[in-house]
Amino acid sequence: MHSGVSTLNSDLSTLLIAVRKIAMDIRTGDMKRLLLLMVNAGVLLVSSQAQAQSSVTLYGLIDVGVDWESQAAKAPGQRAASGSAVRMTSLAGSLPSRWGLRGKEELGGGVNVIFDLETGFAPNSGALNNGNRLFGRAAWLGLESQYGTFRMGRQENMTYIGLLKSTVLGPALYSLAALDPYLPNSRSDNAVSYFGEFRHFVAGATYSTGRDAASAAGGATANAGAAYNPAASNCPGNVPGDPVACRQITALVGYWGQMLGLQFVYDQLRGGPGLSAGSVSYDPSMPLLLATSSAKTMRYMASGYFLLGDLSLRGGVIHRMTTTTTDYQTNIFYGGAAYMFRPDIEFEGEISRITTTDQKNANYYVMRATYLLSKRTSVYTMLGFMQNNSRASYAVGAGYHTVAGAKQTGVLVGMQQRF
């Protein structure tokens, strides 16, 4: 890396000398020598630019659809359903809408500077998602080399990375997000990370000194006006005298082969004081207050995939344990398949089940069909069915509400365009 910088400085110095000679030749009228020097200067300029190539890419996707759900409720805890609901998607359709700027600069010796700034937005209104942050999906700077990638800033943690490898639906409106809203929002503020892949063996980790520096205004007076929002759980950390407050650690080890992959993920997040006076942080899985740094939520994920031609099988299990004044545990089991029926048609399906300490159990069934109009544009439809037991009230669409014991059906029709 240092030799590349030295070579660049030497070339620039030589170029400067050449420019001075050109100016002198112009004054003396030596046109033959002037032409030769101009050619040499051009060669040096191209060589200097090649020493430190860089690029910035604008990218994104817009995904919007219309969702119909039976037995919808206006708020959690409602005893009787208000009826069916028809809504345009805001959090996600088949995928969350986003745009971003991704950059890379070659330093030499196989080392690159990289960065990513990514904004999530609601296509139905244009509002910012991810806790109302400008770059709520990503805002990091890092270095990559043959030994792995190092990043600093707000970024996806290992839980998110592991989930994308092991579910066919990803962070769709009908997905595991309906059972655990933390999963599609598993990003960390104030984080440093490392990820490396060596002959299909992978290892990575993140460490955050304050996992979530955003809060959401609302009417929850028990939390100084901060409303429950899994994308803004109100835990900025960096508290003098309490280095554990709002800390988050995630880690992943696994094998990502061309046909078979297995991985294990560990995720620990701590509680602590919130942004508002007297407020505290949330467990992003559900509205449980994590009032002190000793309160914590831990996840253990074991998952994998199997690829055979146009068929993809993915699945796993996620165990979560939240420790506050009492212990609260959940288990999510999931498995799905994706099949590329034709180069322009794909079918996907996933079955999942959640069990909890307080017997709020449910089975969840989702199917998705996608038709590619082009390489960038597609239309899709999703069908979801949530089978709650008498205690559970999980909605078929993530972020929405239903009543306890509901057998709820959802239908989503949408369109997506990538750029």
Short mmCIF file of N, CA and C in Angstrom, two decimals, residues 49-171:
data_model
loop_
_atom_site.label_atom_id
_atom_site.label_comp_id
_atom_site.label_asym_id
_atom_site.label_seq_id
_atom_site.Cartn_x
_atom_site.Cartn_y
_atom_site.Cartn_z
N GLN A 49 -3.64 8.00 -12.67
CA GLN A 49 -5.02 7.69 -12.35
C GLN A 49 -5.21 6.21 -12.08
N ALA A 50 -4.45 5.36 -12.77
CA ALA A 50 -4.58 3.92 -12.58
C ALA A 50 -4.08 3.47 -11.22
N GLN A 51 -3.21 4.29 -10.59
CA GLN A 51 -2.67 3.91 -9.29
C GLN A 51 -3.73 3.93 -8.20
N ALA A 52 -4.78 4.76 -8.36
CA ALA A 52 -5.78 4.89 -7.29
C ALA A 52 -7.16 5.03 -7.91
N GLN A 53 -7.68 3.95 -8.54
CA GLN A 53 -8.99 3.98 -9.16
C GLN A 53 -10.07 3.98 -8.08
N SER A 54 -11.15 4.70 -8.33
CA SER A 54 -12.25 4.75 -7.39
C SER A 54 -13.56 4.78 -8.15
N SER A 55 -14.63 4.40 -7.47
CA SER A 55 -15.95 4.40 -8.09
C SER A 55 -17.01 4.63 -7.02
N VAL A 56 -18.09 5.30 -7.41
CA VAL A 56 -19.25 5.49 -6.56
C VAL A 56 -20.48 5.07 -7.36
N THR A 57 -21.32 4.21 -6.80
CA THR A 57 -22.47 3.68 -7.50
C THR A 57 -23.75 4.07 -6.79
N LEU A 58 -24.70 4.63 -7.55
CA LEU A 58 -26.04 4.88 -7.05
C LEU A 58 -26.88 3.64 -7.32
N TYR A 59 -27.57 3.11 -6.31
CA TYR A 59 -28.35 1.89 -6.48
C TYR A 59 -29.61 1.97 -5.63
N GLY A 60 -30.50 1.03 -5.83
CA GLY A 60 -31.68 0.97 -5.00
C GLY A 60 -32.78 0.12 -5.61
N LEU A 61 -33.92 0.12 -4.94
CA LEU A 61 -35.10 -0.55 -5.47
C LEU A 61 -36.35 0.11 -4.87
N ILE A 62 -37.41 0.09 -5.65
CA ILE A 62 -38.72 0.56 -5.19
C ILE A 62 -39.66 -0.63 -5.26
N ASP A 63 -40.25 -0.97 -4.13
CA ASP A 63 -41.13 -2.13 -4.02
C ASP A 63 -42.42 -1.67 -3.35
N VAL A 64 -43.51 -1.72 -4.07
CA VAL A 64 -44.78 -1.23 -3.53
C VAL A 64 -45.89 -2.19 -3.92
N GLY A 65 -46.84 -2.39 -3.01
CA GLY A 65 -47.93 -3.31 -3.27
C GLY A 65 -49.17 -2.93 -2.48
N VAL A 66 -50.22 -3.70 -2.68
CA VAL A 66 -51.48 -3.54 -1.96
C VAL A 66 -51.74 -4.81 -1.17
N ASP A 67 -52.03 -4.64 0.11
CA ASP A 67 -52.17 -5.76 1.04
C ASP A 67 -53.61 -5.81 1.55
N TRP A 68 -54.20 -7.01 1.52
CA TRP A 68 -55.52 -7.25 2.12
C TRP A 68 -55.36 -8.28 3.23
N GLU A 69 -55.92 -7.99 4.41
CA GLU A 69 -55.85 -8.93 5.52
C GLU A 69 -57.20 -9.03 6.20
N SER A 70 -57.58 -10.25 6.55
CA SER A 70 -58.82 -10.49 7.30
C SER A 70 -58.58 -10.27 8.79
N GLN A 71 -59.65 -10.11 9.54
CA GLN A 71 -59.62 -10.01 11.00
C GLN A 71 -58.53 -9.04 11.50
N ALA A 72 -58.50 -7.87 10.92
CA ALA A 72 -57.51 -6.87 11.31
C ALA A 72 -57.97 -6.12 12.55
N ALA A 73 -56.99 -5.66 13.33
CA ALA A 73 -57.26 -4.84 14.51
C ALA A 73 -56.55 -3.50 14.36
N LYS A 74 -57.06 -2.49 15.05
CA LYS A 74 -56.48 -1.14 14.96
C LYS A 74 -55.30 -0.96 15.90
N ALA A 75 -55.21 -1.79 16.97
CA ALA A 75 -54.15 -1.65 17.96
C ALA A 75 -53.95 -2.97 18.66
N PRO A 76 -52.79 -3.19 19.26
CA PRO A 76 -52.58 -4.44 20.01
C PRO A 76 -53.49 -4.50 21.22
N GLY A 77 -53.91 -5.71 21.58
CA GLY A 77 -54.76 -5.90 22.75
C GLY A 77 -56.24 -5.75 22.47
N GLN A 78 -56.61 -5.44 21.25
CA GLN A 78 -58.02 -5.29 20.90
C GLN A 78 -58.70 -6.65 21.03
N ARG A 79 -59.91 -6.67 21.62
CA ARG A 79 -60.57 -7.94 21.91
C ARG A 79 -61.30 -8.53 20.70
N ALA A 80 -61.88 -7.68 19.88
CA ALA A 80 -62.62 -8.14 18.71
C ALA A 80 -62.05 -7.48 17.46
N ALA A 81 -62.00 -8.24 16.37
CA ALA A 81 -61.44 -7.70 15.14
C ALA A 81 -62.33 -6.59 14.58
N SER A 82 -61.71 -5.61 13.95
CA SER A 82 -62.46 -4.51 13.34
C SER A 82 -62.99 -4.88 11.96
N GLY A 83 -62.48 -5.96 11.39
CA GLY A 83 -62.87 -6.36 10.05
C GLY A 83 -61.65 -6.49 9.17
N SER A 84 -61.86 -6.66 7.88
CA SER A 84 -60.73 -6.76 6.96
C SER A 84 -60.14 -5.38 6.69
N ALA A 85 -58.90 -5.36 6.20
CA ALA A 85 -58.21 -4.10 5.93
C ALA A 85 -57.49 -4.19 4.60
N VAL A 86 -57.53 -3.08 3.84
CA VAL A 86 -56.81 -2.96 2.59
C VAL A 86 -55.85 -1.78 2.72
N ARG A 87 -54.54 -2.04 2.52
CA ARG A 87 -53.53 -1.00 2.73
C ARG A 87 -52.44 -1.10 1.67
N MET A 88 -51.87 0.05 1.34
CA MET A 88 -50.68 0.05 0.49
C MET A 88 -49.48 -0.13 1.40
N THR A 89 -48.52 -0.92 0.94
CA THR A 89 -47.38 -1.26 1.80
C THR A 89 -46.50 -0.04 2.08
N SER A 90 -45.96 -0.01 3.29
CA SER A 90 -45.05 1.07 3.67
C SER A 90 -43.73 0.52 4.22
N LEU A 91 -43.78 -0.48 5.09
CA LEU A 91 -42.56 -1.05 5.65
C LEU A 91 -41.83 -1.91 4.64
N ALA A 92 -42.56 -2.80 3.98
CA ALA A 92 -41.95 -3.70 2.99
C ALA A 92 -43.06 -4.33 2.18
N GLY A 93 -42.74 -4.73 0.95
CA GLY A 93 -43.61 -5.56 0.15
C GLY A 93 -42.93 -6.91 0.04
N SER A 94 -42.35 -7.19 -1.12
CA SER A 94 -41.50 -8.37 -1.25
C SER A 94 -40.13 -8.10 -0.62
N LEU A 95 -39.69 -6.82 -0.72
CA LEU A 95 -38.47 -6.34 -0.08
C LEU A 95 -38.69 -4.89 0.36
N PRO A 96 -37.95 -4.41 1.35
CA PRO A 96 -38.06 -2.99 1.72
C PRO A 96 -37.50 -2.10 0.62
N SER A 97 -38.16 -0.97 0.36
CA SER A 97 -37.65 0.00 -0.61
C SER A 97 -36.46 0.73 -0.02
N ARG A 98 -35.47 1.01 -0.88
CA ARG A 98 -34.27 1.69 -0.41
C ARG A 98 -33.52 2.30 -1.57
N TRP A 99 -32.65 3.25 -1.29
CA TRP A 99 -31.66 3.73 -2.25
C TRP A 99 -30.37 3.99 -1.50
N GLY A 100 -29.25 3.96 -2.23
CA GLY A 100 -27.98 4.14 -1.53
C GLY A 100 -26.85 4.54 -2.46
N LEU A 101 -25.74 4.88 -1.83
CA LEU A 101 -24.49 5.20 -2.52
C LEU A 101 -23.43 4.25 -1.99
N ARG A 102 -22.82 3.50 -2.91
CA ARG A 102 -21.79 2.53 -2.53
C ARG A 102 -20.49 2.92 -3.24
N GLY A 103 -19.40 3.01 -2.47
CA GLY A 103 -18.14 3.47 -3.05
C GLY A 103 -16.98 2.56 -2.76
N LYS A 104 -15.96 2.65 -3.61
CA LYS A 104 -14.76 1.82 -3.47
C LYS A 104 -13.57 2.55 -4.07
N GLU A 105 -12.44 2.54 -3.35
CA GLU A 105 -11.20 3.10 -3.85
C GLU A 105 -10.07 2.10 -3.64
N GLU A 106 -9.31 1.84 -4.69
CA GLU A 106 -8.19 0.91 -4.61
C GLU A 106 -6.97 1.64 -4.04
N LEU A 107 -6.41 1.09 -2.97
CA LEU A 107 -5.21 1.67 -2.36
C LEU A 107 -3.94 0.99 -2.83
N GLY A 108 -4.09 -0.16 -3.47
CA GLY A 108 -2.93 -0.93 -3.88
C GLY A 108 -2.68 -2.09 -2.94
N GLY A 109 -1.96 -3.09 -3.41
CA GLY A 109 -1.64 -4.24 -2.58
C GLY A 109 -2.86 -5.07 -2.22
N GLY A 110 -3.95 -4.96 -3.02
CA GLY A 110 -5.16 -5.72 -2.73
C GLY A 110 -6.01 -5.14 -1.63
N VAL A 111 -5.74 -3.90 -1.20
CA VAL A 111 -6.50 -3.24 -0.14
C VAL A 111 -7.39 -2.17 -0.76
N ASN A 112 -8.66 -2.14 -0.35
CA ASN A 112 -9.62 -1.17 -0.85
C ASN A 112 -10.31 -0.46 0.29
N VAL A 113 -10.56 0.82 0.12
CA VAL A 113 -11.46 1.56 1.00
C VAL A 113 -12.87 1.41 0.45
N ILE A 114 -13.83 1.08 1.29
CA ILE A 114 -15.21 0.90 0.85
C ILE A 114 -16.14 1.66 1.79
N PHE A 115 -17.31 2.04 1.26
CA PHE A 115 -18.32 2.67 2.12
C PHE A 115 -19.70 2.40 1.56
N ASP A 116 -20.72 2.57 2.41
CA ASP A 116 -22.10 2.40 1.98
C ASP A 116 -22.98 3.34 2.79
N LEU A 117 -23.81 4.11 2.10
CA LEU A 117 -24.83 4.95 2.70
C LEU A 117 -26.17 4.53 2.11
N GLU A 118 -27.08 4.00 2.93
CA GLU A 118 -28.32 3.44 2.40
C GLU A 118 -29.53 3.93 3.19
N THR A 119 -30.53 4.42 2.46
CA THR A 119 -31.75 4.98 3.04
C THR A 119 -32.93 4.07 2.77
N GLY A 120 -33.71 3.77 3.81
CA GLY A 120 -34.96 3.05 3.64
C GLY A 120 -36.12 4.03 3.67
N PHE A 121 -37.09 3.83 2.77
CA PHE A 121 -38.21 4.77 2.71
C PHE A 121 -39.52 4.03 2.45
N ALA A 122 -40.61 4.69 2.80
CA ALA A 122 -41.95 4.13 2.57
C ALA A 122 -42.44 4.60 1.21
N PRO A 123 -42.64 3.70 0.25
CA PRO A 123 -43.03 4.14 -1.10
C PRO A 123 -44.44 4.71 -1.18
N ASN A 124 -45.28 4.41 -0.19
CA ASN A 124 -46.66 4.94 -0.24
C ASN A 124 -46.74 6.39 0.20
N SER A 125 -45.71 6.87 0.93
CA SER A 125 -45.76 8.25 1.43
C SER A 125 -44.47 9.03 1.24
N GLY A 126 -43.37 8.31 0.97
CA GLY A 126 -42.08 8.97 0.86
C GLY A 126 -41.38 9.20 2.18
N ALA A 127 -41.99 8.77 3.29
CA ALA A 127 -41.40 8.98 4.61
C ALA A 127 -40.19 8.06 4.81
N LEU A 128 -39.28 8.48 5.71
CA LEU A 128 -38.13 7.67 6.03
C LEU A 128 -38.54 6.51 6.93
N ASN A 129 -37.96 5.34 6.72
CA ASN A 129 -38.13 4.20 7.60
C ASN A 129 -36.91 4.06 8.51
N ASN A 130 -36.80 2.92 9.19
CA ASN A 130 -35.66 2.62 10.06
C ASN A 130 -35.47 3.68 11.14
N GLY A 131 -36.55 3.97 11.85
CA GLY A 131 -36.45 4.93 12.96
C GLY A 131 -36.30 6.36 12.49
N ASN A 132 -36.81 6.68 11.29
CA ASN A 132 -36.78 8.04 10.75
C ASN A 132 -35.36 8.56 10.56
N ARG A 133 -34.44 7.67 10.19
CA ARG A 133 -33.04 8.03 9.96
C ARG A 133 -32.79 8.26 8.47
N LEU A 134 -31.93 9.23 8.15
CA LEU A 134 -31.61 9.50 6.76
C LEU A 134 -30.91 8.30 6.13
N PHE A 135 -29.93 7.75 6.82
CA PHE A 135 -29.25 6.54 6.33
C PHE A 135 -29.45 5.44 7.36
N GLY A 136 -30.73 5.04 7.53
CA GLY A 136 -31.08 4.09 8.57
C GLY A 136 -30.72 2.66 8.26
N ARG A 137 -30.50 2.32 6.99
CA ARG A 137 -30.15 0.95 6.64
C ARG A 137 -28.64 0.72 6.69
N ALA A 138 -27.85 1.75 6.38
CA ALA A 138 -26.39 1.61 6.43
C ALA A 138 -25.74 2.98 6.40
N ALA A 139 -24.68 3.12 7.17
CA ALA A 139 -23.85 4.33 7.16
C ALA A 139 -22.49 3.94 7.72
N TRP A 140 -21.63 3.36 6.87
CA TRP A 140 -20.37 2.84 7.38
C TRP A 140 -19.23 3.06 6.38
N LEU A 141 -18.01 3.02 6.93
CA LEU A 141 -16.77 3.14 6.17
C LEU A 141 -15.87 1.99 6.58
N GLY A 142 -15.13 1.41 5.60
CA GLY A 142 -14.32 0.25 5.97
C GLY A 142 -13.17 -0.01 5.03
N LEU A 143 -12.44 -1.07 5.33
CA LEU A 143 -11.32 -1.56 4.53
C LEU A 143 -11.55 -3.02 4.21
N GLU A 144 -11.25 -3.42 2.97
CA GLU A 144 -11.34 -4.83 2.60
C GLU A 144 -10.03 -5.29 1.98
N SER A 145 -9.69 -6.53 2.25
CA SER A 145 -8.48 -7.14 1.69
C SER A 145 -8.71 -8.64 1.62
N GLN A 146 -7.67 -9.37 1.23
CA GLN A 146 -7.77 -10.83 1.15
C GLN A 146 -7.96 -11.46 2.53
N TYR A 147 -7.70 -10.69 3.57
CA TYR A 147 -7.83 -11.21 4.94
C TYR A 147 -9.19 -10.93 5.55
N GLY A 148 -10.09 -10.26 4.82
CA GLY A 148 -11.41 -9.98 5.33
C GLY A 148 -11.76 -8.51 5.23
N THR A 149 -12.92 -8.17 5.78
CA THR A 149 -13.45 -6.81 5.70
C THR A 149 -13.68 -6.25 7.10
N PHE A 150 -13.22 -5.02 7.30
CA PHE A 150 -13.38 -4.32 8.57
C PHE A 150 -14.23 -3.08 8.31
N ARG A 151 -15.29 -2.86 9.14
CA ARG A 151 -16.20 -1.73 8.95
C ARG A 151 -16.44 -1.00 10.26
N MET A 152 -16.77 0.29 10.15
CA MET A 152 -17.15 1.09 11.30
C MET A 152 -18.37 1.93 10.94
N GLY A 153 -19.38 1.97 11.83
CA GLY A 153 -20.57 2.76 11.61
C GLY A 153 -21.83 1.94 11.81
N ARG A 154 -22.97 2.49 11.39
CA ARG A 154 -24.24 1.74 11.47
C ARG A 154 -24.27 0.71 10.37
N GLN A 155 -24.58 -0.54 10.72
CA GLN A 155 -24.46 -1.62 9.74
C GLN A 155 -25.29 -2.83 10.15
N GLU A 156 -25.55 -3.69 9.17
CA GLU A 156 -26.18 -4.98 9.43
C GLU A 156 -25.28 -5.80 10.34
N ASN A 157 -25.88 -6.47 11.32
CA ASN A 157 -25.06 -7.33 12.17
C ASN A 157 -25.17 -8.79 11.71
N MET A 158 -24.52 -9.69 12.43
CA MET A 158 -24.42 -11.07 11.98
C MET A 158 -25.76 -11.81 11.99
N THR A 159 -26.70 -11.37 12.80
CA THR A 159 -28.03 -11.98 12.79
C THR A 159 -28.70 -11.76 11.45
N TYR A 160 -28.62 -10.55 10.92
CA TYR A 160 -29.21 -10.22 9.62
C TYR A 160 -28.52 -11.00 8.51
N ILE A 161 -27.19 -11.04 8.54
CA ILE A 161 -26.43 -11.75 7.51
C ILE A 161 -26.78 -13.24 7.52
N GLY A 162 -26.86 -13.82 8.72
CA GLY A 162 -27.20 -15.23 8.83
C GLY A 162 -28.62 -15.52 8.36
N LEU A 163 -29.54 -14.61 8.64
CA LEU A 163 -30.93 -14.81 8.25
C LEU A 163 -31.08 -14.81 6.72
N LEU A 164 -30.38 -13.89 6.03
CA LEU A 164 -30.50 -13.83 4.58
C LEU A 164 -30.00 -15.11 3.92
N LYS A 165 -29.08 -15.82 4.56
CA LYS A 165 -28.57 -17.07 4.02
C LYS A 165 -29.51 -18.25 4.26
N SER A 166 -30.49 -18.09 5.16
CA SER A 166 -31.24 -19.26 5.60
C SER A 166 -32.75 -19.14 5.47
N THR A 167 -33.26 -18.07 4.86
CA THR A 167 -34.69 -17.96 4.62
C THR A 167 -34.93 -17.59 3.17
N VAL A 168 -35.97 -18.14 2.57
CA VAL A 168 -36.25 -17.86 1.16
C VAL A 168 -37.01 -16.55 0.99
N LEU A 169 -37.67 -16.06 2.04
CA LEU A 169 -38.52 -14.89 1.92
C LEU A 169 -37.80 -13.58 2.23
N GLY A 170 -36.70 -13.63 2.97
CA GLY A 170 -36.01 -12.40 3.34
C GLY A 170 -36.88 -11.50 4.21
N PRO A 171 -36.63 -10.17 4.20
CA PRO A 171 -37.40 -9.25 5.03
C PRO A 171 -38.68 -8.75 4.35
#
